[in-house]
Amino acid sequence: MDRALELNLRHDWADLGDVRLHYVSGGQGPAIVFLHGWPQTWYMWRDVLPGLMQRYRVVAVDLRGLGESSRPAAGYDTKTVAQDVWRLMHDVLGERTFHVVGHDWGGPVAYALAAQHRVAVTSMAIFDAPVPGDGSVLTALGRWHFGFHAEADLPEALVAGREELYLRYMYRKGGARPDAISEEAQREYLRTYAQPGGMRAGFNYYREWAQDAKDNLAFIKQGKLAMPILVYGGGAPNVGRGLYAMDSWQRVACDVRGGVAEGCGHWIPEERPAWVVERLLEFFGEVDRRRNAARPLTTSSIPTKRDHMTMFYETIDTALIDVESLPWMPFVPYADNVFLKLIKVDPIRGEWTALLKAPPNIALPMHHHSGTVMVWTIAGRWKYIEHDWVASPGSYVFETAGSRHTPISVGDDEVITLNIVQGDWDLMSPEGAVLAIENWKSMVERYLNFCRANGVKPVDVSSFSV
């Protein structure tokens, strides 16, 4: 589990009385709770959470009976499991409103949660999961294991001692590719499901399917869900649910959008994590902007120039910038020996200008950017692993929008570059998962946080007058 620690996720447990829930959390901003499916745990979101943590507070929970949560004998209907999540988010973590993301069984749990707390759930994103009791005869979509898992005691008896054989079959057959779920993830899932009671708890979810459908019919009679919902089904034939997933949710909710996740089977968040991050940021960003725009404007919400947190760019004058007076900030959490000096941000263009200083013989994470990036080398030599050229003092590198690179310093000298970045700058893992997103807003936040922590008086880096 070292990878989770590297991503600054914190492990906690919430004692709710009848169940003890394990969850991980990190980031800051509006809250999002992530609900996993079977046979997975919170760990299925490992390559999705980092890309959201700079804009949102993320919470990924092990559902009742699964992962590192406790395994009570009863309470596996989605109405009860949803209340577990509600008590965690509202009572323990103090979130009055939050977004929800669900996959597989996390989808029905998300529906039961939203149906019981229609004001608190701001919006939802669902991957390859229908709603039991939606009125369609195709809800289970011919999946043979639904009936098998629902049999009393039989599946436990047949898979006892063969958990790895059975679950690896599921992981292999459920994706658009046999290796859709990594070996690392499979081992983590097997570790928890092979624990005493792990398989029985998973099967218990299927045994409550009829009760879920009955409870959901009662929820539906109260009216369709009103919050925006994003739904994607896997596009691989006979594996993903395709457009049927969205059709199911359109039966129970008013505002449903989405479609088909191409190149995916059932395991969408693990098959295309970077794509999932992009969809979630777009969707939740739109929802949050609409909610903020709908809030009434009061005099207390109007910024003034006395507030150093406020940025001003009303006057467009030529300005001489004293770069020496601006601080070098460590580029944490990516590297503590790489430093940034934020010079200027342009909120209108979505652009930021900064110096970057790196020691010899260091590699930075691979990055992808949505806009153009221009890099002028002041000192030292550096290159991208993907290219055979080497930039030296006086070199000018023009990076086209949509490209990705892995920068490394070359030689024995310190590297200093001047960087003009347009749009988002996405830091990525070697596997292509979005670890974090930097842009002019995050850079200003980084600058202000550094100034507060170090007693530095900040200047308005968004103003073009002195």
CSV table of C-alpha atoms in Angstrom, one decimal:
chain,number,residue,atom,x,y,z
A,1,MET,CA,0.0,0.0,0.0
A,2,ASP,CA,3.0,2.3,-0.3
A,3,ARG,CA,1.6,3.9,-3.4
A,4,ALA,CA,-1.3,5.4,-1.4
A,5,LEU,CA,1.1,7.1,1.0
A,6,GLU,CA,3.0,8.6,-1.9
A,7,LEU,CA,-0.2,10.2,-3.1
A,8,ASN,CA,-0.8,11.8,0.3
A,9,LEU,CA,-4.0,9.8,1.0
A,10,ARG,CA,-4.8,9.3,4.7
A,11,HIS,CA,-6.2,6.0,6.0
A,12,ASP,CA,-8.9,6.3,8.7
A,13,TRP,CA,-11.6,4.2,10.3
A,14,ALA,CA,-15.1,5.4,11.3
A,15,ASP,CA,-16.9,3.5,14.1
A,16,LEU,CA,-20.5,3.8,13.2
A,17,GLY,CA,-21.7,1.3,15.8
A,18,ASP,CA,-23.0,-1.6,13.8
A,19,VAL,CA,-20.1,-1.3,11.3
A,20,ARG,CA,-16.6,0.1,11.2
A,21,LEU,CA,-15.7,1.7,7.9
A,22,HIS,CA,-12.3,2.0,6.4
A,23,TYR,CA,-11.7,5.0,4.1
A,24,VAL,CA,-9.0,7.0,2.6
A,25,SER,CA,-9.1,10.8,2.0
A,26,GLY,CA,-7.1,13.7,0.8
A,27,GLY,CA,-7.2,17.0,-1.1
A,28,GLN,CA,-9.3,20.0,-0.3
A,29,GLY,CA,-12.4,21.7,-1.8
A,30,PRO,CA,-15.9,20.4,-2.4
A,31,ALA,CA,-16.2,16.8,-1.3
A,32,ILE,CA,-16.5,13.7,-3.5
A,33,VAL,CA,-17.2,10.3,-2.1
A,34,PHE,CA,-16.1,7.3,-4.2
A,35,LEU,CA,-18.0,3.9,-4.0
A,36,HIS,CA,-16.4,0.8,-5.3
A,37,GLY,CA,-17.9,-2.4,-6.7
A,38,TRP,CA,-17.4,-6.2,-6.4
A,39,PRO,CA,-14.8,-7.8,-6.3
A,40,GLN,CA,-12.9,-4.6,-5.6
A,41,THR,CA,-12.1,-2.2,-2.8
A,42,TRP,CA,-11.4,1.6,-2.5
A,43,TYR,CA,-8.1,0.7,-4.3
A,44,MET,CA,-9.9,0.6,-7.6
A,45,TRP,CA,-9.8,4.5,-7.5
A,46,ARG,CA,-6.0,4.7,-6.9
A,47,ASP,CA,-5.3,6.3,-10.4
A,48,VAL,CA,-8.4,8.5,-10.3
A,49,LEU,CA,-8.1,10.2,-6.9
A,50,PRO,CA,-4.8,12.1,-7.4
A,51,GLY,CA,-6.1,13.9,-10.4
A,52,LEU,CA,-9.0,15.4,-8.4
A,53,MET,CA,-7.2,16.1,-5.1
A,54,GLN,CA,-6.1,19.6,-5.9
A,55,ARG,CA,-9.6,20.8,-6.6
A,56,TYR,CA,-11.7,18.5,-4.3
A,57,ARG,CA,-11.7,16.7,-1.0
A,58,VAL,CA,-11.8,13.1,-2.1
A,59,VAL,CA,-13.1,10.2,0.1
A,60,ALA,CA,-12.9,6.6,-1.0
A,61,VAL,CA,-14.6,4.2,1.3
A,62,ASP,CA,-14.5,0.4,1.7
A,63,LEU,CA,-18.2,-0.5,1.7
A,64,ARG,CA,-19.7,-2.6,4.5
A,65,GLY,CA,-18.1,-6.0,4.7
A,66,LEU,CA,-15.5,-5.4,2.0
A,67,GLY,CA,-11.8,-4.3,2.0
A,68,GLU,CA,-10.7,-3.3,5.5
A,69,SER,CA,-14.2,-2.5,6.8
A,70,SER,CA,-15.8,-4.7,9.3
A,71,ARG,CA,-18.1,-7.6,8.2
A,72,PRO,CA,-21.4,-7.6,10.1
A,73,ALA,CA,-23.8,-10.5,9.5
A,74,ALA,CA,-26.5,-8.3,8.0
A,75,GLY,CA,-27.2,-4.9,6.4
A,76,TYR,CA,-26.0,-5.5,2.9
A,77,ASP,CA,-29.1,-4.0,1.1
A,78,THR,CA,-28.1,-0.8,-0.7
A,79,LYS,CA,-30.5,1.3,1.4
A,80,THR,CA,-28.6,0.4,4.6
A,81,VAL,CA,-25.1,0.6,2.9
A,82,ALA,CA,-26.0,4.0,1.6
A,83,GLN,CA,-26.8,5.1,5.2
A,84,ASP,CA,-23.3,3.9,6.2
A,85,VAL,CA,-21.9,6.3,3.6
A,86,TRP,CA,-24.2,9.1,4.7
A,87,ARG,CA,-23.2,8.7,8.4
A,88,LEU,CA,-19.5,8.8,7.3
A,89,MET,CA,-19.8,11.9,5.1
A,90,HIS,CA,-22.3,13.9,7.2
A,91,ASP,CA,-21.8,12.8,10.8
A,92,VAL,CA,-18.1,12.0,10.8
A,93,LEU,CA,-16.6,14.2,8.2
A,94,GLY,CA,-19.0,17.1,8.5
A,95,GLU,CA,-19.9,17.4,4.8
A,96,ARG,CA,-23.4,18.9,4.3
A,97,THR,CA,-23.2,18.5,0.5
A,98,PHE,CA,-21.0,16.3,-1.7
A,99,HIS,CA,-20.6,14.7,-5.1
A,100,VAL,CA,-20.8,10.9,-5.5
A,101,VAL,CA,-18.9,8.6,-7.9
A,102,GLY,CA,-19.9,4.9,-8.1
A,103,HIS,CA,-18.9,1.8,-10.1
A,104,ASP,CA,-20.6,-1.6,-10.2
A,105,TRP,CA,-22.3,-2.1,-6.8
A,106,GLY,CA,-21.3,1.5,-5.9
A,107,GLY,CA,-23.9,2.6,-8.5
A,108,PRO,CA,-26.9,1.1,-6.7
A,109,VAL,CA,-25.5,2.3,-3.4
A,110,ALA,CA,-25.2,5.8,-4.9
A,111,TYR,CA,-28.8,5.7,-6.0
A,112,ALA,CA,-30.1,4.7,-2.6
A,113,LEU,CA,-27.9,7.5,-1.1
A,114,ALA,CA,-29.2,10.2,-3.4
A,115,ALA,CA,-32.8,9.0,-3.1
A,116,GLN,CA,-32.6,9.3,0.7
A,117,HIS,CA,-30.6,12.6,0.8
A,118,ARG,CA,-31.7,14.5,-2.3
A,119,VAL,CA,-30.5,17.9,-1.2
A,120,ALA,CA,-27.1,16.8,0.2
A,121,VAL,CA,-26.0,14.8,-3.0
A,122,THR,CA,-25.0,17.6,-5.4
A,123,SER,CA,-24.4,15.3,-8.4
A,124,MET,CA,-23.3,11.8,-9.3
A,125,ALA,CA,-21.1,10.0,-11.8
A,126,ILE,CA,-21.8,6.3,-12.4
A,127,PHE,CA,-19.7,3.8,-14.3
A,128,ASP,CA,-21.2,0.6,-15.8
A,129,ALA,CA,-24.0,0.1,-13.2
A,130,PRO,CA,-27.8,0.0,-13.5
A,131,VAL,CA,-30.4,0.7,-10.9
A,132,PRO,CA,-32.2,-2.3,-9.4
A,133,GLY,CA,-36.0,-1.9,-9.8
A,134,ASP,CA,-35.7,0.7,-12.6
A,135,GLY,CA,-38.6,-1.0,-14.5
A,136,SER,CA,-36.4,-2.7,-17.1
A,137,VAL,CA,-36.3,-6.5,-17.4
A,138,LEU,CA,-32.7,-6.2,-18.5
A,139,THR,CA,-31.2,-4.9,-15.2
A,140,ALA,CA,-28.9,-7.8,-14.6
A,141,LEU,CA,-28.2,-8.0,-18.4
A,142,GLY,CA,-27.8,-11.8,-18.4
A,143,ARG,CA,-24.9,-11.9,-16.0
A,144,TRP,CA,-24.7,-15.5,-14.8
A,145,HIS,CA,-23.0,-14.9,-11.5
A,146,PHE,CA,-26.0,-12.8,-10.1
A,147,GLY,CA,-28.0,-16.0,-9.6
A,148,PHE,CA,-25.0,-18.0,-8.4
A,149,HIS,CA,-24.0,-15.4,-5.8
A,150,ALA,CA,-27.6,-15.1,-4.5
A,151,GLU,CA,-27.8,-18.8,-3.6
A,152,ALA,CA,-27.5,-19.4,0.2
A,153,ASP,CA,-24.1,-20.8,1.3
A,154,LEU,CA,-23.4,-22.6,-2.0
A,155,PRO,CA,-20.9,-20.1,-3.5
A,156,GLU,CA,-19.0,-19.9,-0.3
A,157,ALA,CA,-18.7,-23.7,-0.2
A,158,LEU,CA,-17.6,-23.9,-3.8
A,159,VAL,CA,-15.0,-21.1,-3.8
A,160,ALA,CA,-13.5,-21.8,-0.3
A,161,GLY,CA,-9.8,-22.2,-0.8
A,162,ARG,CA,-10.2,-21.3,-4.5
A,163,GLU,CA,-10.8,-17.6,-4.0
A,164,GLU,CA,-7.8,-16.6,-6.2
A,165,LEU,CA,-8.9,-18.9,-9.0
A,166,TYR,CA,-12.5,-17.6,-9.0
A,167,LEU,CA,-11.7,-13.9,-8.6
A,168,ARG,CA,-8.9,-13.9,-11.2
A,169,TYR,CA,-11.4,-15.3,-13.7
A,170,MET,CA,-13.7,-12.4,-13.0
A,171,TYR,CA,-10.9,-9.8,-13.4
A,172,ARG,CA,-9.7,-11.4,-16.6
A,173,LYS,CA,-13.2,-11.8,-18.2
A,174,GLY,CA,-14.6,-8.4,-17.1
A,175,GLY,CA,-12.4,-6.1,-19.1
A,176,ALA,CA,-11.9,-5.2,-22.7
A,177,ARG,CA,-8.5,-6.8,-22.3
A,178,PRO,CA,-7.5,-9.7,-20.0
A,179,ASP,CA,-5.0,-7.5,-18.2
A,180,ALA,CA,-7.4,-4.6,-17.7
A,181,ILE,CA,-6.9,-4.9,-13.9
A,182,SER,CA,-3.2,-4.8,-13.0
A,183,GLU,CA,-1.5,-7.6,-11.2
A,184,GLU,CA,-0.7,-5.2,-8.3
A,185,ALA,CA,-4.4,-4.4,-8.0
A,186,GLN,CA,-5.5,-8.1,-8.2
A,187,ARG,CA,-3.2,-9.0,-5.4
A,188,GLU,CA,-4.6,-6.2,-3.2
A,189,TYR,CA,-8.2,-7.3,-3.9
A,190,LEU,CA,-7.3,-11.0,-3.3
A,191,ARG,CA,-5.7,-10.0,0.0
A,192,THR,CA,-8.9,-8.6,1.4
A,193,TYR,CA,-11.5,-11.0,-0.1
A,194,ALA,CA,-9.5,-14.0,1.1
A,195,GLN,CA,-9.9,-12.8,4.7
A,196,PRO,CA,-12.5,-14.6,6.9
A,197,GLY,CA,-16.0,-13.5,5.8
A,198,GLY,CA,-14.7,-11.5,2.8
A,199,MET,CA,-16.4,-13.6,0.1
A,200,ARG,CA,-19.6,-14.1,2.1
A,201,ALA,CA,-19.9,-10.3,2.5
A,202,GLY,CA,-19.5,-9.8,-1.2
A,203,PHE,CA,-22.1,-12.5,-2.1
A,204,ASN,CA,-24.5,-10.9,0.4
A,205,TYR,CA,-24.9,-7.8,-1.8
A,206,TYR,CA,-26.3,-10.1,-4.5
A,207,ARG,CA,-28.7,-11.8,-2.1
A,208,GLU,CA,-30.3,-8.4,-1.4
A,209,TRP,CA,-31.0,-7.6,-5.0
A,210,ALA,CA,-34.8,-8.3,-4.7
A,211,GLN,CA,-35.0,-6.1,-1.6
A,212,ASP,CA,-33.0,-3.4,-3.3
A,213,ALA,CA,-35.5,-3.4,-6.2
A,214,LYS,CA,-38.4,-3.2,-3.8
A,215,ASP,CA,-36.8,-0.3,-1.8
A,216,ASN,CA,-36.0,1.5,-5.1
A,217,LEU,CA,-39.6,1.3,-6.3
A,218,ALA,CA,-40.6,3.1,-3.2
A,219,PHE,CA,-38.0,5.8,-3.9
A,220,ILE,CA,-39.1,6.1,-7.5
A,221,LYS,CA,-42.7,6.8,-6.3
A,222,GLN,CA,-41.3,9.8,-4.4
A,223,GLY,CA,-40.2,11.3,-7.7
A,224,LYS,CA,-37.2,11.1,-10.1
A,225,LEU,CA,-33.8,12.3,-8.8
A,226,ALA,CA,-33.2,16.0,-9.8
A,227,MET,CA,-29.5,16.3,-9.4
A,228,PRO,CA,-27.2,16.1,-12.6
A,229,ILE,CA,-26.0,12.6,-13.2
A,230,LEU,CA,-23.2,11.4,-15.5
A,231,VAL,CA,-23.3,7.8,-16.6
A,232,TYR,CA,-21.0,5.7,-18.8
A,233,GLY,CA,-21.3,2.1,-19.7
A,234,GLY,CA,-18.4,0.0,-21.0
A,235,GLY,CA,-18.2,-0.3,-24.8
A,236,ALA,CA,-16.8,-3.8,-25.1
A,237,PRO,CA,-19.5,-6.2,-26.4
A,238,ASN,CA,-20.8,-8.7,-24.0
A,239,VAL,CA,-18.7,-7.2,-21.2
A,240,GLY,CA,-19.7,-3.5,-20.7
A,241,ARG,CA,-23.2,-2.4,-20.4
A,242,GLY,CA,-23.0,0.2,-23.1
A,243,LEU,CA,-25.9,2.6,-23.4
A,244,TYR,CA,-28.0,0.4,-21.2
A,245,ALA,CA,-26.4,1.9,-18.2
A,246,MET,CA,-27.5,5.4,-19.1
A,247,ASP,CA,-31.0,4.1,-20.1
A,248,SER,CA,-31.4,2.6,-16.6
A,249,TRP,CA,-30.6,5.9,-14.9
A,250,GLN,CA,-32.8,7.9,-17.2
A,251,ARG,CA,-35.7,5.9,-15.9
A,252,VAL,CA,-35.1,7.1,-12.3
A,253,ALA,CA,-33.6,10.6,-12.8
A,254,CYS,CA,-34.4,13.8,-14.7
A,255,ASP,CA,-30.9,15.1,-15.7
A,256,VAL,CA,-28.8,12.2,-17.1
A,257,ARG,CA,-26.0,12.5,-19.6
A,258,GLY,CA,-23.0,10.4,-20.6
A,259,GLY,CA,-22.7,7.6,-23.1
A,260,VAL,CA,-20.3,4.7,-23.9
A,261,ALA,CA,-16.7,4.4,-22.6
A,262,GLU,CA,-14.9,3.2,-25.7
A,263,GLY,CA,-12.1,0.7,-25.3
A,264,CYS,CA,-13.5,-0.4,-21.9
A,265,GLY,CA,-15.2,-3.4,-20.5
A,266,HIS,CA,-16.8,-3.4,-17.0
A,267,TRP,CA,-13.7,-2.0,-15.2
A,268,ILE,CA,-13.8,1.5,-16.7
A,269,PRO,CA,-12.0,3.5,-13.9
A,270,GLU,CA,-9.1,1.0,-14.0
A,271,GLU,CA,-9.0,0.6,-17.8
A,272,ARG,CA,-9.0,4.4,-18.6
A,273,PRO,CA,-8.3,6.3,-15.4
A,274,ALA,CA,-7.0,9.4,-17.1
A,275,TRP,CA,-10.1,9.6,-19.3
A,276,VAL,CA,-12.3,9.2,-16.2
A,277,VAL,CA,-10.4,12.0,-14.4
A,278,GLU,CA,-11.1,14.3,-17.4
A,279,ARG,CA,-14.8,13.4,-17.5
A,280,LEU,CA,-15.2,14.0,-13.7
A,281,LEU,CA,-13.3,17.3,-13.7
A,282,GLU,CA,-15.5,18.6,-16.6
A,283,PHE,CA,-18.7,17.4,-15.1
A,284,PHE,CA,-18.2,18.4,-11.5
A,285,GLY,CA,-16.6,21.7,-12.6
A,286,GLU,CA,-19.7,22.5,-14.6
A,287,VAL,CA,-22.0,21.5,-11.7
A,288,ASP,CA,-20.0,23.6,-9.2
A,289,ARG,CA,-20.0,26.7,-11.5
A,290,ARG,CA,-23.7,26.5,-11.9
A,291,ARG,CA,-24.3,26.2,-8.2
A,292,ASN,CA,-21.9,29.1,-7.4
A,293,ALA,CA,-23.6,31.3,-10.1
A,294,ALA,CA,-27.0,30.6,-8.5
A,295,ARG,CA,-25.9,31.8,-5.1
A,296,PRO,CA,-27.1,35.4,-4.2
A,297,LEU,CA,-24.4,38.1,-4.3
A,298,THR,CA,-24.0,39.9,-1.0
A,299,THR,CA,-21.7,42.8,-0.1
A,300,SER,CA,-19.6,40.4,2.0
A,301,SER,CA,-18.8,38.3,-1.0
A,302,ILE,CA,-17.5,41.3,-3.1
A,303,PRO,CA,-13.7,41.3,-2.9
A,304,THR,CA,-11.8,44.5,-2.0
A,305,LYS,CA,-8.2,45.6,-2.7
A,306,ARG,CA,-7.6,45.4,1.1
A,307,ASP,CA,-7.8,41.6,0.8
A,308,HIS,CA,-4.4,40.3,-0.3
A,309,MET,CA,-6.0,37.1,-1.4
A,310,THR,CA,-7.9,38.9,-4.1
A,311,MET,CA,-6.4,39.2,-7.5
A,312,PHE,CA,-6.8,42.3,-9.7
A,313,TYR,CA,-6.3,42.8,-13.4
A,314,GLU,CA,-8.5,45.8,-14.1
A,315,THR,CA,-5.7,48.0,-15.2
A,316,ILE,CA,-3.5,46.8,-18.0
A,317,ASP,CA,-0.2,48.7,-17.7
A,318,THR,CA,3.3,48.0,-18.5
A,319,ALA,CA,5.1,46.8,-15.4
A,320,LEU,CA,8.7,46.2,-14.4
A,321,ILE,CA,8.7,43.1,-12.2
A,322,ASP,CA,11.3,42.7,-9.5
A,323,VAL,CA,11.9,39.0,-10.0
A,324,GLU,CA,14.6,38.9,-7.3
A,325,SER,CA,12.1,39.8,-4.6
A,326,LEU,CA,9.8,36.9,-5.4
A,327,PRO,CA,10.4,33.7,-3.5
A,328,TRP,CA,11.7,30.3,-4.7
A,329,MET,CA,9.1,27.7,-3.6
A,330,PRO,CA,9.7,24.0,-3.3
A,331,PHE,CA,7.8,22.1,-6.0
A,332,VAL,CA,6.2,19.8,-3.4
A,333,PRO,CA,4.8,17.1,-3.4
A,334,TYR,CA,6.4,16.2,-6.6
A,335,ALA,CA,10.0,17.0,-5.6
A,336,ASP,CA,11.5,18.8,-2.6
A,337,ASN,CA,14.7,19.7,-4.4
A,338,VAL,CA,13.0,21.4,-7.4
A,339,PHE,CA,11.9,25.0,-7.0
A,340,LEU,CA,9.5,27.3,-8.7
A,341,LYS,CA,9.4,31.1,-8.7
A,342,LEU,CA,5.9,32.4,-9.8
A,343,ILE,CA,6.3,35.6,-11.7
A,344,LYS,CA,2.9,36.4,-13.2
A,345,VAL,CA,-0.5,34.8,-13.9
A,346,ASP,CA,-3.0,35.9,-16.5
A,347,PRO,CA,-6.5,34.7,-15.5
A,348,ILE,CA,-8.0,36.0,-18.7
A,349,ARG,CA,-5.7,33.8,-20.9
A,350,GLY,CA,-5.4,31.0,-18.4
A,351,GLU,CA,-1.6,31.5,-18.5
A,352,TRP,CA,1.2,31.5,-15.9
A,353,THR,CA,4.9,32.4,-16.1
A,354,ALA,CA,7.4,30.9,-13.7
A,355,LEU,CA,11.1,30.1,-13.3
A,356,LEU,CA,12.0,26.5,-12.5
A,357,LYS,CA,15.2,25.5,-10.9
A,358,ALA,CA,16.3,21.8,-10.7
A,359,PRO,CA,19.5,20.1,-9.5
A,360,PRO,CA,21.7,18.0,-11.8
A,361,ASN,CA,20.7,14.4,-12.6
A,362,ILE,CA,17.0,14.6,-11.7
A,363,ALA,CA,13.8,13.5,-13.5
A,364,LEU,CA,10.4,15.2,-13.1
A,365,PRO,CA,7.1,13.4,-13.6
A,366,MET,CA,5.8,13.0,-17.1
A,367,HIS,CA,3.4,15.8,-17.9
A,368,HIS,CA,0.7,16.6,-20.4
A,369,HIS,CA,-0.6,20.0,-21.2
A,370,SER,CA,-3.9,21.3,-22.7
A,371,GLY,CA,-2.3,24.5,-24.1
A,372,THR,CA,1.0,25.7,-25.5
A,373,VAL,CA,4.1,25.7,-23.3
A,374,MET,CA,7.2,27.8,-24.1
A,375,VAL,CA,10.5,27.1,-22.3
A,376,TRP,CA,13.6,29.3,-22.5
A,377,THR,CA,16.8,27.8,-20.9
A,378,ILE,CA,18.7,30.2,-18.7
A,379,ALA,CA,21.3,27.8,-17.2
A,380,GLY,CA,22.2,24.1,-17.4
A,381,ARG,CA,21.2,21.5,-19.9
A,382,TRP,CA,18.1,19.3,-20.0
A,383,LYS,CA,16.0,17.2,-22.4
A,384,TYR,CA,12.9,15.1,-22.6
A,385,ILE,CA,13.3,11.3,-22.4
A,386,GLU,CA,11.0,11.1,-25.5
A,387,HIS,CA,13.3,13.3,-27.7
A,388,ASP,CA,17.0,13.1,-28.7
A,389,TRP,CA,17.8,16.8,-28.5
A,390,VAL,CA,19.3,18.6,-25.5
A,391,ALA,CA,18.4,22.2,-24.5
A,392,SER,CA,21.3,24.4,-23.4
A,393,PRO,CA,21.5,28.1,-22.2
A,394,GLY,CA,19.7,30.2,-24.8
A,395,SER,CA,17.6,27.4,-26.2
A,396,TYR,CA,13.9,27.9,-26.8
A,397,VAL,CA,11.6,25.0,-26.7
A,398,PHE,CA,8.0,25.3,-28.1
A,399,GLU,CA,5.7,22.5,-26.8
A,400,THR,CA,2.5,22.1,-28.8
A,401,ALA,CA,-0.8,21.7,-27.0
A,402,GLY,CA,-1.9,18.1,-26.3
A,403,SER,CA,1.7,16.7,-26.1
A,404,ARG,CA,3.3,14.9,-23.2
A,405,HIS,CA,6.9,14.8,-22.1
A,406,THR,CA,9.2,13.5,-19.3
A,407,PRO,CA,11.9,16.2,-18.4
A,408,ILE,CA,15.3,15.3,-17.1
A,409,SER,CA,18.4,17.4,-16.3
A,410,VAL,CA,21.6,16.6,-18.2
A,411,GLY,CA,25.2,17.1,-17.0
A,412,ASP,CA,26.5,18.3,-13.7
A,413,ASP,CA,25.1,21.9,-13.6
A,414,GLU,CA,21.9,23.3,-12.1
A,415,VAL,CA,19.1,23.9,-14.6
A,416,ILE,CA,17.1,27.1,-14.6
A,417,THR,CA,14.3,27.7,-17.2
A,418,LEU,CA,11.7,30.4,-17.8
A,419,ASN,CA,8.3,28.7,-18.5
A,420,ILE,CA,5.2,30.3,-20.0
A,421,VAL,CA,2.3,27.8,-19.7
A,422,GLN,CA,-1.1,28.1,-21.1
A,423,GLY,CA,-4.0,26.0,-19.7
A,424,ASP,CA,-3.7,22.9,-17.5
A,425,TRP,CA,-0.4,21.1,-16.9
A,426,ASP,CA,-1.2,17.5,-15.9
A,427,LEU,CA,1.4,15.5,-14.0
A,428,MET,CA,1.1,11.8,-14.9
A,429,SER,CA,2.3,8.5,-13.7
A,430,PRO,CA,4.4,6.2,-16.0
A,431,GLU,CA,1.1,4.3,-16.6
A,432,GLY,CA,-0.6,7.5,-17.9
A,433,ALA,CA,-2.8,8.2,-14.8
A,434,VAL,CA,-3.3,11.9,-14.0
A,435,LEU,CA,-1.6,12.4,-10.6
A,436,ALA,CA,-2.3,16.2,-10.3
A,437,ILE,CA,-3.3,19.2,-12.3
A,438,GLU,CA,-1.5,22.5,-12.1
A,439,ASN,CA,-2.7,25.7,-13.7
A,440,TRP,CA,-2.7,29.4,-12.9
A,441,LYS,CA,-5.2,29.0,-10.0
A,442,SER,CA,-3.2,26.2,-8.3
A,443,MET,CA,0.0,28.3,-8.8
A,444,VAL,CA,-1.5,31.3,-7.1
A,445,GLU,CA,-2.8,29.1,-4.3
A,446,ARG,CA,0.7,27.5,-3.9
A,447,TYR,CA,2.3,31.0,-3.8
A,448,LEU,CA,-0.1,32.4,-1.2
A,449,ASN,CA,0.2,29.3,1.0
A,450,PHE,CA,4.0,29.6,0.8
A,451,CYS,CA,3.9,33.3,1.8
A,452,ARG,CA,1.6,32.6,4.7
A,453,ALA,CA,3.7,29.7,6.0
A,454,ASN,CA,7.0,31.7,5.7
A,455,GLY,CA,5.9,35.2,6.7
A,456,VAL,CA,6.4,36.6,3.3
A,457,LYS,CA,4.2,39.5,2.2
A,458,PRO,CA,2.6,38.5,-1.1
A,459,VAL,CA,2.2,40.7,-4.1
A,460,ASP,CA,-0.7,40.5,-6.6
A,461,VAL,CA,0.9,38.4,-9.3
A,462,SER,CA,-2.3,38.8,-11.4
A,463,SER,CA,-2.0,42.6,-11.7
A,464,PHE,CA,-0.2,44.1,-14.7
A,465,SER,CA,0.4,47.4,-12.9
A,466,VAL,CA,2.8,48.2,-10.0
